[in-house]
């Protein structure tokens, strides 16, 4: 894997690079809401929203409200960029809470729905091709709902969202979801063979023009995405993978996405990481008990979390909100990270 070019190694920092891995200036609160899409058989999308709270406001919350985390308290003043997060197959909206809270502490509003029929409590293996169609539409639908909340006086999110600064982030099947939302086109003929199901008569458009940047953790690559379809991925994209991933191997799944993406694309290989290096640490331990070798890692978990937090935040700040506070994080971090970058003219 090519190393990051020396010109990027000398990036000028506005803040010390180490701070990207640390909690930000905001206290974090969350709220939960059930959304129902009446146009898709009343599809239920239970959604978690993490958002920033000013330290001064949080001090006024009673001890009972503050345990274990702040819930349903007022959002901090201002408008904040938005992250739409998509969980992995047979997982939950809460699978990467530690990451979501990290982003919120740095001034992002994070929105994460459960994808019905693909969570750990309701997964239906016979619906996988339909799920591949539903997942991007889930994110677009929930984004519609939070946009309405932004316009509703008295709502928790009233005038709190930067609707011109929206990222799609996901893990595994959620990584696929974020790529599709960003413009990557799926080879559904291949997907139908992979999932053993027939295509619907008419395929819907699945991308969402409101998405400005994409972060994809351990996503599937070929053959579901081919070179032609990946060339349509023109939004700035960060692709992460674990080099010990036995479910969606790094070299055959994530590397081709980087090679064929049609726009600015970063590739981060977590050396010694597994498919599940992007979940909460507690979730990972549970997965390791069930998955065995598929969840084996040869990287210190704290180091893996540090790298994922730092690199992701640096990418979001640079390409979503246009600052370079953590530019050095987009350089190489040996020996645990292989990091490449390609900048293509749009």
PDB file of N, CA, C and O in Angstrom, residues 270-345:
ATOM      1  N   UNK A 270      -6.586  -0.636   9.123  1.00  0.00           N
ATOM      2  CA  UNK A 270      -6.241  -0.819  10.524  1.00  0.00           C
ATOM      3  C   UNK A 270      -5.488  -2.137  10.659  1.00  0.00           C
ATOM      4  O   UNK A 270      -6.087  -3.211  10.682  1.00  0.00           O
ATOM      5  N   UNK A 271      -4.172  -2.059  10.719  1.00  0.00           N
ATOM      6  CA  UNK A 271      -3.342  -3.250  10.728  1.00  0.00           C
ATOM      7  C   UNK A 271      -3.579  -4.035  12.020  1.00  0.00           C
ATOM      8  O   UNK A 271      -3.400  -3.524  13.121  1.00  0.00           O
ATOM      9  N   UNK A 272      -4.029  -5.290  11.867  1.00  0.00           N
ATOM     10  CA  UNK A 272      -4.371  -6.112  13.018  1.00  0.00           C
ATOM     11  C   UNK A 272      -5.809  -5.967  13.455  1.00  0.00           C
ATOM     12  O   UNK A 272      -6.236  -6.615  14.415  1.00  0.00           O
ATOM     13  N   UNK A 273      -6.585  -5.128  12.756  1.00  0.00           N
ATOM     14  CA  UNK A 273      -7.983  -4.934  13.097  1.00  0.00           C
ATOM     15  C   UNK A 273      -8.870  -5.980  12.454  1.00  0.00           C
ATOM     16  O   UNK A 273      -8.512  -6.595  11.442  1.00  0.00           O
ATOM     17  N   UNK A 274     -10.054  -6.179  13.022  1.00  0.00           N
ATOM     18  CA  UNK A 274     -11.026  -7.136  12.499  1.00  0.00           C
ATOM     19  C   UNK A 274     -12.197  -6.391  11.862  1.00  0.00           C
ATOM     20  O   UNK A 274     -12.214  -5.159  11.795  1.00  0.00           O
ATOM     21  N   UNK A 275     -13.193  -7.158  11.439  1.00  0.00           N
ATOM     22  CA  UNK A 275     -14.401  -6.561  10.878  1.00  0.00           C
ATOM     23  C   UNK A 275     -15.140  -5.721  11.909  1.00  0.00           C
ATOM     24  O   UNK A 275     -15.893  -4.810  11.553  1.00  0.00           O
ATOM     25  N   UNK A 276     -14.906  -6.013  13.185  1.00  0.00           N
ATOM     26  CA  UNK A 276     -15.698  -5.403  14.251  1.00  0.00           C
ATOM     27  C   UNK A 276     -14.925  -4.368  15.055  1.00  0.00           C
ATOM     28  O   UNK A 276     -15.322  -4.025  16.172  1.00  0.00           O
ATOM     29  N   UNK A 277     -13.849  -3.848  14.487  1.00  0.00           N
ATOM     30  CA  UNK A 277     -13.025  -2.877  15.215  1.00  0.00           C
ATOM     31  C   UNK A 277     -13.686  -1.508  15.335  1.00  0.00           C
ATOM     32  O   UNK A 277     -13.092  -0.598  15.902  1.00  0.00           O
ATOM     33  N   UNK A 278     -14.899  -1.370  14.831  1.00  0.00           N
ATOM     34  CA  UNK A 278     -15.572  -0.076  14.792  1.00  0.00           C
ATOM     35  C   UNK A 278     -16.818  -0.069  15.675  1.00  0.00           C
ATOM     36  O   UNK A 278     -17.585   0.884  15.658  1.00  0.00           O
ATOM     37  N   UNK A 279     -16.993  -1.148  16.457  1.00  0.00           N
ATOM     38  CA  UNK A 279     -18.099  -1.237  17.410  1.00  0.00           C
ATOM     39  C   UNK A 279     -17.634  -0.801  18.795  1.00  0.00           C
ATOM     40  O   UNK A 279     -16.440  -0.692  19.056  1.00  0.00           O
ATOM     41  N   UNK A 280     -18.581  -0.604  19.689  1.00  0.00           N
ATOM     42  CA  UNK A 280     -18.236  -0.369  21.089  1.00  0.00           C
ATOM     43  C   UNK A 280     -17.369  -1.508  21.607  1.00  0.00           C
ATOM     44  O   UNK A 280     -17.546  -2.667  21.216  1.00  0.00           O
ATOM     45  N   UNK A 281     -16.448  -1.206  22.504  1.00  0.00           N
ATOM     46  CA  UNK A 281     -15.546  -2.234  23.032  1.00  0.00           C
ATOM     47  C   UNK A 281     -16.324  -3.384  23.669  1.00  0.00           C
ATOM     48  O   UNK A 281     -15.982  -4.560  23.500  1.00  0.00           O
ATOM     49  N   UNK A 282     -17.394  -3.064  24.417  1.00  0.00           N
ATOM     50  CA  UNK A 282     -18.194  -4.112  25.039  1.00  0.00           C
ATOM     51  C   UNK A 282     -18.892  -4.983  24.022  1.00  0.00           C
ATOM     52  O   UNK A 282     -18.993  -6.208  24.183  1.00  0.00           O
ATOM     53  N   UNK A 283     -19.371  -4.373  22.938  1.00  0.00           N
ATOM     54  CA  UNK A 283     -20.011  -5.129  21.865  1.00  0.00           C
ATOM     55  C   UNK A 283     -18.997  -6.059  21.209  1.00  0.00           C
ATOM     56  O   UNK A 283     -19.291  -7.217  20.892  1.00  0.00           O
ATOM     57  N   UNK A 284     -17.777  -5.570  21.018  1.00  0.00           N
ATOM     58  CA  UNK A 284     -16.737  -6.394  20.404  1.00  0.00           C
ATOM     59  C   UNK A 284     -16.484  -7.661  21.213  1.00  0.00           C
ATOM     60  O   UNK A 284     -16.357  -8.753  20.646  1.00  0.00           O
ATOM     61  N   UNK A 285     -16.404  -7.531  22.527  1.00  0.00           N
ATOM     62  CA  UNK A 285     -16.152  -8.709  23.355  1.00  0.00           C
ATOM     63  C   UNK A 285     -17.256  -9.747  23.195  1.00  0.00           C
ATOM     64  O   UNK A 285     -17.003 -10.951  23.134  1.00  0.00           O
ATOM     65  N   UNK A 286     -18.499  -9.276  23.100  1.00  0.00           N
ATOM     66  CA  UNK A 286     -19.621 -10.186  22.904  1.00  0.00           C
ATOM     67  C   UNK A 286     -19.522 -10.863  21.546  1.00  0.00           C
ATOM     68  O   UNK A 286     -19.735 -12.075  21.419  1.00  0.00           O
ATOM     69  N   UNK A 287     -19.177 -10.091  20.525  1.00  0.00           N
ATOM     70  CA  UNK A 287     -19.038 -10.633  19.182  1.00  0.00           C
ATOM     71  C   UNK A 287     -17.925 -11.671  19.129  1.00  0.00           C
ATOM     72  O   UNK A 287     -18.048 -12.716  18.478  1.00  0.00           O
ATOM     73  N   UNK A 288     -16.813 -11.402  19.812  1.00  0.00           N
ATOM     74  CA  UNK A 288     -15.690 -12.342  19.802  1.00  0.00           C
ATOM     75  C   UNK A 288     -16.095 -13.689  20.384  1.00  0.00           C
ATOM     76  O   UNK A 288     -15.638 -14.735  19.918  1.00  0.00           O
ATOM     77  N   UNK A 289     -16.984 -13.680  21.377  1.00  0.00           N
ATOM     78  CA  UNK A 289     -17.454 -14.933  21.958  1.00  0.00           C
ATOM     79  C   UNK A 289     -18.279 -15.729  20.949  1.00  0.00           C
ATOM     80  O   UNK A 289     -18.221 -16.959  20.905  1.00  0.00           O
ATOM     81  N   UNK A 290     -19.037 -15.019  20.104  1.00  0.00           N
ATOM     82  CA  UNK A 290     -19.925 -15.678  19.147  1.00  0.00           C
ATOM     83  C   UNK A 290     -19.214 -15.993  17.838  1.00  0.00           C
ATOM     84  O   UNK A 290     -19.351 -17.083  17.284  1.00  0.00           O
ATOM     85  N   UNK A 291     -18.433 -15.046  17.343  1.00  0.00           N
ATOM     86  CA  UNK A 291     -17.829 -15.160  16.015  1.00  0.00           C
ATOM     87  C   UNK A 291     -16.498 -15.897  16.009  1.00  0.00           C
ATOM     88  O   UNK A 291     -16.037 -16.320  14.948  1.00  0.00           O
ATOM     89  N   UNK A 292     -15.823 -15.975  17.145  1.00  0.00           N
ATOM     90  CA  UNK A 292     -14.546 -16.680  17.200  1.00  0.00           C
ATOM     91  C   UNK A 292     -13.493 -16.001  16.344  1.00  0.00           C
ATOM     92  O   UNK A 292     -13.206 -14.817  16.492  1.00  0.00           O
ATOM     93  N   UNK A 293     -12.904 -16.756  15.403  1.00  0.00           N
ATOM     94  CA  UNK A 293     -11.809 -16.254  14.567  1.00  0.00           C
ATOM     95  C   UNK A 293     -12.223 -15.045  13.742  1.00  0.00           C
ATOM     96  O   UNK A 293     -11.395 -14.201  13.412  1.00  0.00           O
ATOM     97  N   UNK A 294     -13.492 -14.946  13.388  1.00  0.00           N
ATOM     98  CA  UNK A 294     -13.938 -13.825  12.569  1.00  0.00           C
ATOM     99  C   UNK A 294     -13.791 -12.486  13.283  1.00  0.00           C
ATOM    100  O   UNK A 294     -13.786 -11.445  12.643  1.00  0.00           O
ATOM    101  N   UNK A 295     -13.692 -12.516  14.605  1.00  0.00           N
ATOM    102  CA  UNK A 295     -13.552 -11.280  15.383  1.00  0.00           C
ATOM    103  C   UNK A 295     -12.174 -11.152  16.019  1.00  0.00           C
ATOM    104  O   UNK A 295     -11.955 -10.297  16.866  1.00  0.00           O
ATOM    105  N   UNK A 296     -11.229 -11.991  15.602  1.00  0.00           N
ATOM    106  CA  UNK A 296      -9.881 -11.940  16.178  1.00  0.00           C
ATOM    107  C   UNK A 296      -9.183 -10.640  15.790  1.00  0.00           C
ATOM    108  O   UNK A 296      -9.259 -10.193  14.648  1.00  0.00           O
ATOM    109  N   UNK A 297      -8.490 -10.050  16.756  1.00  0.00           N
ATOM    110  CA  UNK A 297      -7.748  -8.820  16.501  1.00  0.00           C
ATOM    111  C   UNK A 297      -6.334  -8.947  17.029  1.00  0.00           C
ATOM    112  O   UNK A 297      -6.094  -9.656  18.013  1.00  0.00           O
ATOM    113  N   UNK A 298      -5.413  -8.267  16.379  1.00  0.00           N
ATOM    114  CA  UNK A 298      -4.028  -8.211  16.834  1.00  0.00           C
ATOM    115  C   UNK A 298      -3.592  -6.762  16.970  1.00  0.00           C
ATOM    116  O   UNK A 298      -2.474  -6.405  16.629  1.00  0.00           O
ATOM    117  N   UNK A 299      -4.501  -5.951  17.431  1.00  0.00           N
ATOM    118  CA  UNK A 299      -4.207  -4.555  17.714  1.00  0.00           C
ATOM    119  C   UNK A 299      -4.797  -4.238  19.078  1.00  0.00           C
ATOM    120  O   UNK A 299      -5.842  -4.777  19.453  1.00  0.00           O
ATOM    121  N   UNK A 300      -4.095  -3.418  19.845  1.00  0.00           N
ATOM    122  CA  UNK A 300      -4.628  -2.994  21.130  1.00  0.00           C
ATOM    123  C   UNK A 300      -5.927  -2.234  20.904  1.00  0.00           C
ATOM    124  O   UNK A 300      -5.996  -1.322  20.075  1.00  0.00           O
ATOM    125  N   UNK A 301      -6.960  -2.631  21.631  1.00  0.00           N
ATOM    126  CA  UNK A 301      -8.273  -2.039  21.385  1.00  0.00           C
ATOM    127  C   UNK A 301      -8.275  -0.531  21.612  1.00  0.00           C
ATOM    128  O   UNK A 301      -8.876   0.236  20.842  1.00  0.00           O
ATOM    129  N   UNK A 302      -7.609  -0.066  22.645  1.00  0.00           N
ATOM    130  CA  UNK A 302      -7.559   1.371  22.916  1.00  0.00           C
ATOM    131  C   UNK A 302      -6.875   2.112  21.776  1.00  0.00           C
ATOM    132  O   UNK A 302      -7.283   3.215  21.397  1.00  0.00           O
ATOM    133  N   UNK A 303      -5.831   1.500  21.205  1.00  0.00           N
ATOM    134  CA  UNK A 303      -5.134   2.117  20.078  1.00  0.00           C
ATOM    135  C   UNK A 303      -6.023   2.155  18.847  1.00  0.00           C
ATOM    136  O   UNK A 303      -6.060   3.149  18.106  1.00  0.00           O
ATOM    137  N   UNK A 304      -6.757   1.077  18.602  1.00  0.00           N
ATOM    138  CA  UNK A 304      -7.675   1.046  17.472  1.00  0.00           C
ATOM    139  C   UNK A 304      -8.728   2.141  17.607  1.00  0.00           C
ATOM    140  O   UNK A 304      -9.001   2.889  16.656  1.00  0.00           O
ATOM    141  N   UNK A 305      -9.318   2.257  18.778  1.00  0.00           N
ATOM    142  CA  UNK A 305     -10.339   3.288  19.004  1.00  0.00           C
ATOM    143  C   UNK A 305      -9.754   4.685  18.801  1.00  0.00           C
ATOM    144  O   UNK A 305     -10.397   5.568  18.215  1.00  0.00           O
ATOM    145  N   UNK A 306      -8.544   4.889  19.296  1.00  0.00           N
ATOM    146  CA  UNK A 306      -7.886   6.192  19.157  1.00  0.00           C
ATOM    147  C   UNK A 306      -7.710   6.568  17.687  1.00  0.00           C
ATOM    148  O   UNK A 306      -7.992   7.699  17.275  1.00  0.00           O
ATOM    149  N   UNK A 307      -7.240   5.629  16.889  1.00  0.00           N
ATOM    150  CA  UNK A 307      -7.008   5.886  15.474  1.00  0.00           C
ATOM    151  C   UNK A 307      -8.310   6.160  14.732  1.00  0.00           C
ATOM    152  O   UNK A 307      -8.396   7.089  13.917  1.00  0.00           O
ATOM    153  N   UNK A 308      -9.324   5.363  15.005  1.00  0.00           N
ATOM    154  CA  UNK A 308     -10.602   5.547  14.315  1.00  0.00           C
ATOM    155  C   UNK A 308     -11.214   6.889  14.678  1.00  0.00           C
ATOM    156  O   UNK A 308     -11.699   7.629  13.808  1.00  0.00           O
ATOM    157  N   UNK A 309     -11.187   7.249  15.962  1.00  0.00           N
ATOM    158  CA  UNK A 309     -11.721   8.546  16.372  1.00  0.00           C
ATOM    159  C   UNK A 309     -10.970   9.696  15.713  1.00  0.00           C
ATOM    160  O   UNK A 309     -11.576  10.622  15.163  1.00  0.00           O
ATOM    161  N   UNK A 310      -9.643   9.646  15.784  1.00  0.00           N
ATOM    162  CA  UNK A 310      -8.837  10.768  15.300  1.00  0.00           C
ATOM    163  C   UNK A 310      -8.930  10.964  13.802  1.00  0.00           C
ATOM    164  O   UNK A 310      -9.126  12.082  13.317  1.00  0.00           O
ATOM    165  N   UNK A 311      -8.770   9.886  13.047  1.00  0.00           N
ATOM    166  CA  UNK A 311      -8.783  10.000  11.587  1.00  0.00           C
ATOM    167  C   UNK A 311     -10.164  10.391  11.079  1.00  0.00           C
ATOM    168  O   UNK A 311     -10.302  11.240  10.186  1.00  0.00           O
ATOM    169  N   UNK A 312     -11.213   9.795  11.662  1.00  0.00           N
ATOM    170  CA  UNK A 312     -12.562  10.131  11.208  1.00  0.00           C
ATOM    171  C   UNK A 312     -12.890  11.590  11.470  1.00  0.00           C
ATOM    172  O   UNK A 312     -13.420  12.285  10.594  1.00  0.00           O
ATOM    173  N   UNK A 313     -12.574  12.082  12.664  1.00  0.00           N
ATOM    174  CA  UNK A 313     -12.881  13.471  12.983  1.00  0.00           C
ATOM    175  C   UNK A 313     -12.084  14.423  12.096  1.00  0.00           C
ATOM    176  O   UNK A 313     -12.613  15.441  11.627  1.00  0.00           O
ATOM    177  N   UNK A 314     -10.828  14.106  11.841  1.00  0.00           N
ATOM    178  CA  UNK A 314     -10.019  14.952  10.965  1.00  0.00           C
ATOM    179  C   UNK A 314     -10.623  15.020   9.566  1.00  0.00           C
ATOM    180  O   UNK A 314     -10.683  16.087   8.944  1.00  0.00           O
ATOM    181  N   UNK A 315     -11.083  13.875   9.066  1.00  0.00           N
ATOM    182  CA  UNK A 315     -11.708  13.834   7.740  1.00  0.00           C
ATOM    183  C   UNK A 315     -12.997  14.655   7.720  1.00  0.00           C
ATOM    184  O   UNK A 315     -13.227  15.465   6.809  1.00  0.00           O
ATOM    185  N   UNK A 316     -13.849  14.482   8.723  1.00  0.00           N
ATOM    186  CA  UNK A 316     -15.112  15.214   8.767  1.00  0.00           C
ATOM    187  C   UNK A 316     -14.876  16.715   8.848  1.00  0.00           C
ATOM    188  O   UNK A 316     -15.523  17.500   8.137  1.00  0.00           O
ATOM    189  N   UNK A 317     -13.970  17.119   9.714  1.00  0.00           N
ATOM    190  CA  UNK A 317     -13.714  18.547   9.859  1.00  0.00           C
ATOM    191  C   UNK A 317     -13.169  19.145   8.562  1.00  0.00           C
ATOM    192  O   UNK A 317     -13.541  20.252   8.178  1.00  0.00           O
ATOM    193  N   UNK A 318     -12.299  18.414   7.885  1.00  0.00           N
ATOM    194  CA  UNK A 318     -11.716  18.942   6.646  1.00  0.00           C
ATOM    195  C   UNK A 318     -12.742  19.001   5.527  1.00  0.00           C
ATOM    196  O   UNK A 318     -12.874  20.024   4.832  1.00  0.00           O
ATOM    197  N   UNK A 319     -13.476  17.932   5.300  1.00  0.00           N
ATOM    198  CA  UNK A 319     -14.295  17.828   4.083  1.00  0.00           C
ATOM    199  C   UNK A 319     -15.762  18.168   4.285  1.00  0.00           C
ATOM    200  O   UNK A 319     -16.461  18.439   3.313  1.00  0.00           O
ATOM    201  N   UNK A 320     -16.237  18.180   5.545  1.00  0.00           N
ATOM    202  CA  UNK A 320     -17.635  18.547   5.768  1.00  0.00           C
ATOM    203  C   UNK A 320     -17.785  19.984   6.215  1.00  0.00           C
ATOM    204  O   UNK A 320     -18.644  20.705   5.722  1.00  0.00           O
ATOM    205  N   UNK A 321     -16.943  20.427   7.166  1.00  0.00           N
ATOM    206  CA  UNK A 321     -17.101  21.791   7.661  1.00  0.00           C
ATOM    207  C   UNK A 321     -15.984  22.725   7.209  1.00  0.00           C
ATOM    208  O   UNK A 321     -16.029  23.914   7.468  1.00  0.00           O
ATOM    209  N   UNK A 322     -14.967  22.190   6.525  1.00  0.00           N
ATOM    210  CA  UNK A 322     -13.982  23.045   5.881  1.00  0.00           C
ATOM    211  C   UNK A 322     -12.916  23.615   6.771  1.00  0.00           C
ATOM    212  O   UNK A 322     -12.356  24.672   6.474  1.00  0.00           O
ATOM    213  N   UNK A 323     -12.604  22.939   7.890  1.00  0.00           N
ATOM    214  CA  UNK A 323     -11.489  23.365   8.723  1.00  0.00           C
ATOM    215  C   UNK A 323     -10.442  22.249   8.727  1.00  0.00           C
ATOM    216  O   UNK A 323     -10.733  21.107   8.398  1.00  0.00           O
ATOM    217  N   UNK A 324      -9.218  22.603   9.121  1.00  0.00           N
ATOM    218  CA  UNK A 324      -8.154  21.599   9.126  1.00  0.00           C
ATOM    219  C   UNK A 324      -7.483  21.557  10.489  1.00  0.00           C
ATOM    220  O   UNK A 324      -6.266  21.513  10.601  1.00  0.00           O
ATOM    221  N   UNK A 325      -8.315  21.536  11.520  1.00  0.00           N
ATOM    222  CA  UNK A 325      -7.772  21.556  12.885  1.00  0.00           C
ATOM    223  C   UNK A 325      -6.891  20.349  13.176  1.00  0.00           C
ATOM    224  O   UNK A 325      -5.946  20.434  13.957  1.00  0.00           O
ATOM    225  N   UNK A 326      -7.217  19.227  12.554  1.00  0.00           N
ATOM    226  CA  UNK A 326      -6.533  17.976  12.881  1.00  0.00           C
ATOM    227  C   UNK A 326      -5.854  17.395  11.648  1.00  0.00           C
ATOM    228  O   UNK A 326      -5.814  16.191  11.453  1.00  0.00           O
ATOM    229  N   UNK A 327      -5.314  18.269  10.783  1.00  0.00           N
ATOM    230  CA  UNK A 327      -4.767  17.813   9.510  1.00  0.00           C
ATOM    231  C   UNK A 327      -3.732  16.710   9.622  1.00  0.00           C
ATOM    232  O   UNK A 327      -3.643  15.847   8.744  1.00  0.00           O
ATOM    233  N   UNK A 328      -2.944  16.690  10.699  1.00  0.00           N
ATOM    234  CA  UNK A 328      -1.887  15.690  10.815  1.00  0.00           C
ATOM    235  C   UNK A 328      -2.465  14.280  10.951  1.00  0.00           C
ATOM    236  O   UNK A 328      -1.796  13.296  10.660  1.00  0.00           O
ATOM    237  N   UNK A 329      -3.737  14.178  11.380  1.00  0.00           N
ATOM    238  CA  UNK A 329      -4.353  12.864  11.486  1.00  0.00           C
ATOM    239  C   UNK A 329      -4.558  12.223  10.112  1.00  0.00           C
ATOM    240  O   UNK A 329      -4.758  11.008  10.013  1.00  0.00           O
ATOM    241  N   UNK A 330      -4.538  13.015   9.077  1.00  0.00           N
ATOM    242  CA  UNK A 330      -4.686  12.475   7.730  1.00  0.00           C
ATOM    243  C   UNK A 330      -3.338  12.109   7.129  1.00  0.00           C
ATOM    244  O   UNK A 330      -3.231  11.815   5.949  1.00  0.00           O
ATOM    245  N   UNK A 331      -2.307  12.132   7.946  1.00  0.00           N
ATOM    246  CA  UNK A 331      -1.010  11.586   7.561  1.00  0.00           C
ATOM    247  C   UNK A 331      -0.896  10.177   8.133  1.00  0.00           C
ATOM    248  O   UNK A 331      -1.800   9.670   8.784  1.00  0.00           O
ATOM    249  N   UNK A 332       0.231   9.533   7.890  1.00  0.00           N
ATOM    250  CA  UNK A 332       0.405   8.145   8.300  1.00  0.00           C
ATOM    251  C   UNK A 332       0.640   8.025   9.795  1.00  0.00           C
ATOM    252  O   UNK A 332       1.265   8.868  10.413  1.00  0.00           O
ATOM    253  N   UNK A 333       0.121   6.927  10.368  1.00  0.00           N
ATOM    254  CA  UNK A 333       0.310   6.639  11.790  1.00  0.00           C
ATOM    255  C   UNK A 333       0.903   5.240  11.949  1.00  0.00           C
ATOM    256  O   UNK A 333       0.224   4.316  12.373  1.00  0.00           O
ATOM    257  N   UNK A 334       2.184   5.036  11.599  1.00  0.00           N
ATOM    258  CA  UNK A 334       2.771   3.702  11.739  1.00  0.00           C
ATOM    259  C   UNK A 334       2.883   3.313  13.212  1.00  0.00           C
ATOM    260  O   UNK A 334       2.941   4.202  14.070  1.00  0.00           O
ATOM    261  N   UNK A 335       2.906   2.019  13.563  1.00  0.00           N
ATOM    262  CA  UNK A 335       2.835   0.900  12.624  1.00  0.00           C
ATOM    263  C   UNK A 335       1.428   0.348  12.454  1.00  0.00           C
ATOM    264  O   UNK A 335       1.241  -0.672  11.813  1.00  0.00           O
ATOM    265  N   UNK A 336       0.429   1.001  13.034  1.00  0.00           N
ATOM    266  CA  UNK A 336      -0.906   0.409  13.067  1.00  0.00           C
ATOM    267  C   UNK A 336      -1.794   0.832  11.907  1.00  0.00           C
ATOM    268  O   UNK A 336      -2.903   0.337  11.778  1.00  0.00           O
ATOM    269  N   UNK A 337      -1.348   1.741  11.098  1.00  0.00           N
ATOM    270  CA  UNK A 337      -2.227   2.241  10.054  1.00  0.00           C
ATOM    271  C   UNK A 337      -1.491   2.291   8.726  1.00  0.00           C
ATOM    272  O   UNK A 337      -0.366   2.739   8.636  1.00  0.00           O
ATOM    273  N   UNK A 338      -2.121   1.770   7.710  1.00  0.00           N
ATOM    274  CA  UNK A 338      -1.674   1.990   6.337  1.00  0.00           C
ATOM    275  C   UNK A 338      -2.628   3.013   5.776  1.00  0.00           C
ATOM    276  O   UNK A 338      -3.847   2.804   5.814  1.00  0.00           O
ATOM    277  N   UNK A 339      -2.118   4.093   5.244  1.00  0.00           N
ATOM    278  CA  UNK A 339      -3.014   5.185   4.876  1.00  0.00           C
ATOM    279  C   UNK A 339      -2.612   5.736   3.523  1.00  0.00           C
ATOM    280  O   UNK A 339      -1.470   6.087   3.302  1.00  0.00           O
ATOM    281  N   UNK A 340      -3.560   5.773   2.603  1.00  0.00           N
ATOM    282  CA  UNK A 340      -3.313   6.287   1.272  1.00  0.00           C
ATOM    283  C   UNK A 340      -4.373   7.340   0.948  1.00  0.00           C
ATOM    284  O   UNK A 340      -5.447   7.348   1.520  1.00  0.00           O
ATOM    285  N   UNK A 341      -4.058   8.174   0.007  1.00  0.00           N
ATOM    286  CA  UNK A 341      -5.008   9.188  -0.416  1.00  0.00           C
ATOM    287  C   UNK A 341      -4.898   9.393  -1.905  1.00  0.00           C
ATOM    288  O   UNK A 341      -3.830   9.334  -2.489  1.00  0.00           O
ATOM    289  N   UNK A 342      -6.053   9.616  -2.534  1.00  0.00           N
ATOM    290  CA  UNK A 342      -6.051   9.983  -3.944  1.00  0.00           C
ATOM    291  C   UNK A 342      -6.991  11.164  -4.123  1.00  0.00           C
ATOM    292  O   UNK A 342      -8.113  11.147  -3.625  1.00  0.00           O
ATOM    293  N   UNK A 343      -6.535  12.184  -4.796  1.00  0.00           N
ATOM    294  CA  UNK A 343      -7.335  13.349  -5.089  1.00  0.00           C
ATOM    295  C   UNK A 343      -7.584  13.385  -6.592  1.00  0.00           C
ATOM    296  O   UNK A 343      -6.636  13.441  -7.378  1.00  0.00           O
ATOM    297  N   UNK A 344      -8.841  13.308  -6.980  1.00  0.00           N
ATOM    298  CA  UNK A 344      -9.186  13.313  -8.395  1.00  0.00           C
ATOM    299  C   UNK A 344      -9.980  14.567  -8.715  1.00  0.00           C
ATOM    300  O   UNK A 344     -10.826  15.002  -7.939  1.00  0.00           O
ATOM    301  N   UNK A 345      -9.745  15.103  -9.894  1.00  0.00           N
ATOM    302  CA  UNK A 345     -10.530  16.253 -10.343  1.00  0.00           C
ATOM    303  C   UNK A 345     -11.973  15.806 -10.574  1.00  0.00           C
ATOM    304  O   UNK A 345     -12.205  14.756 -11.151  1.00  0.00           O
TER     305      UNK A 345
END
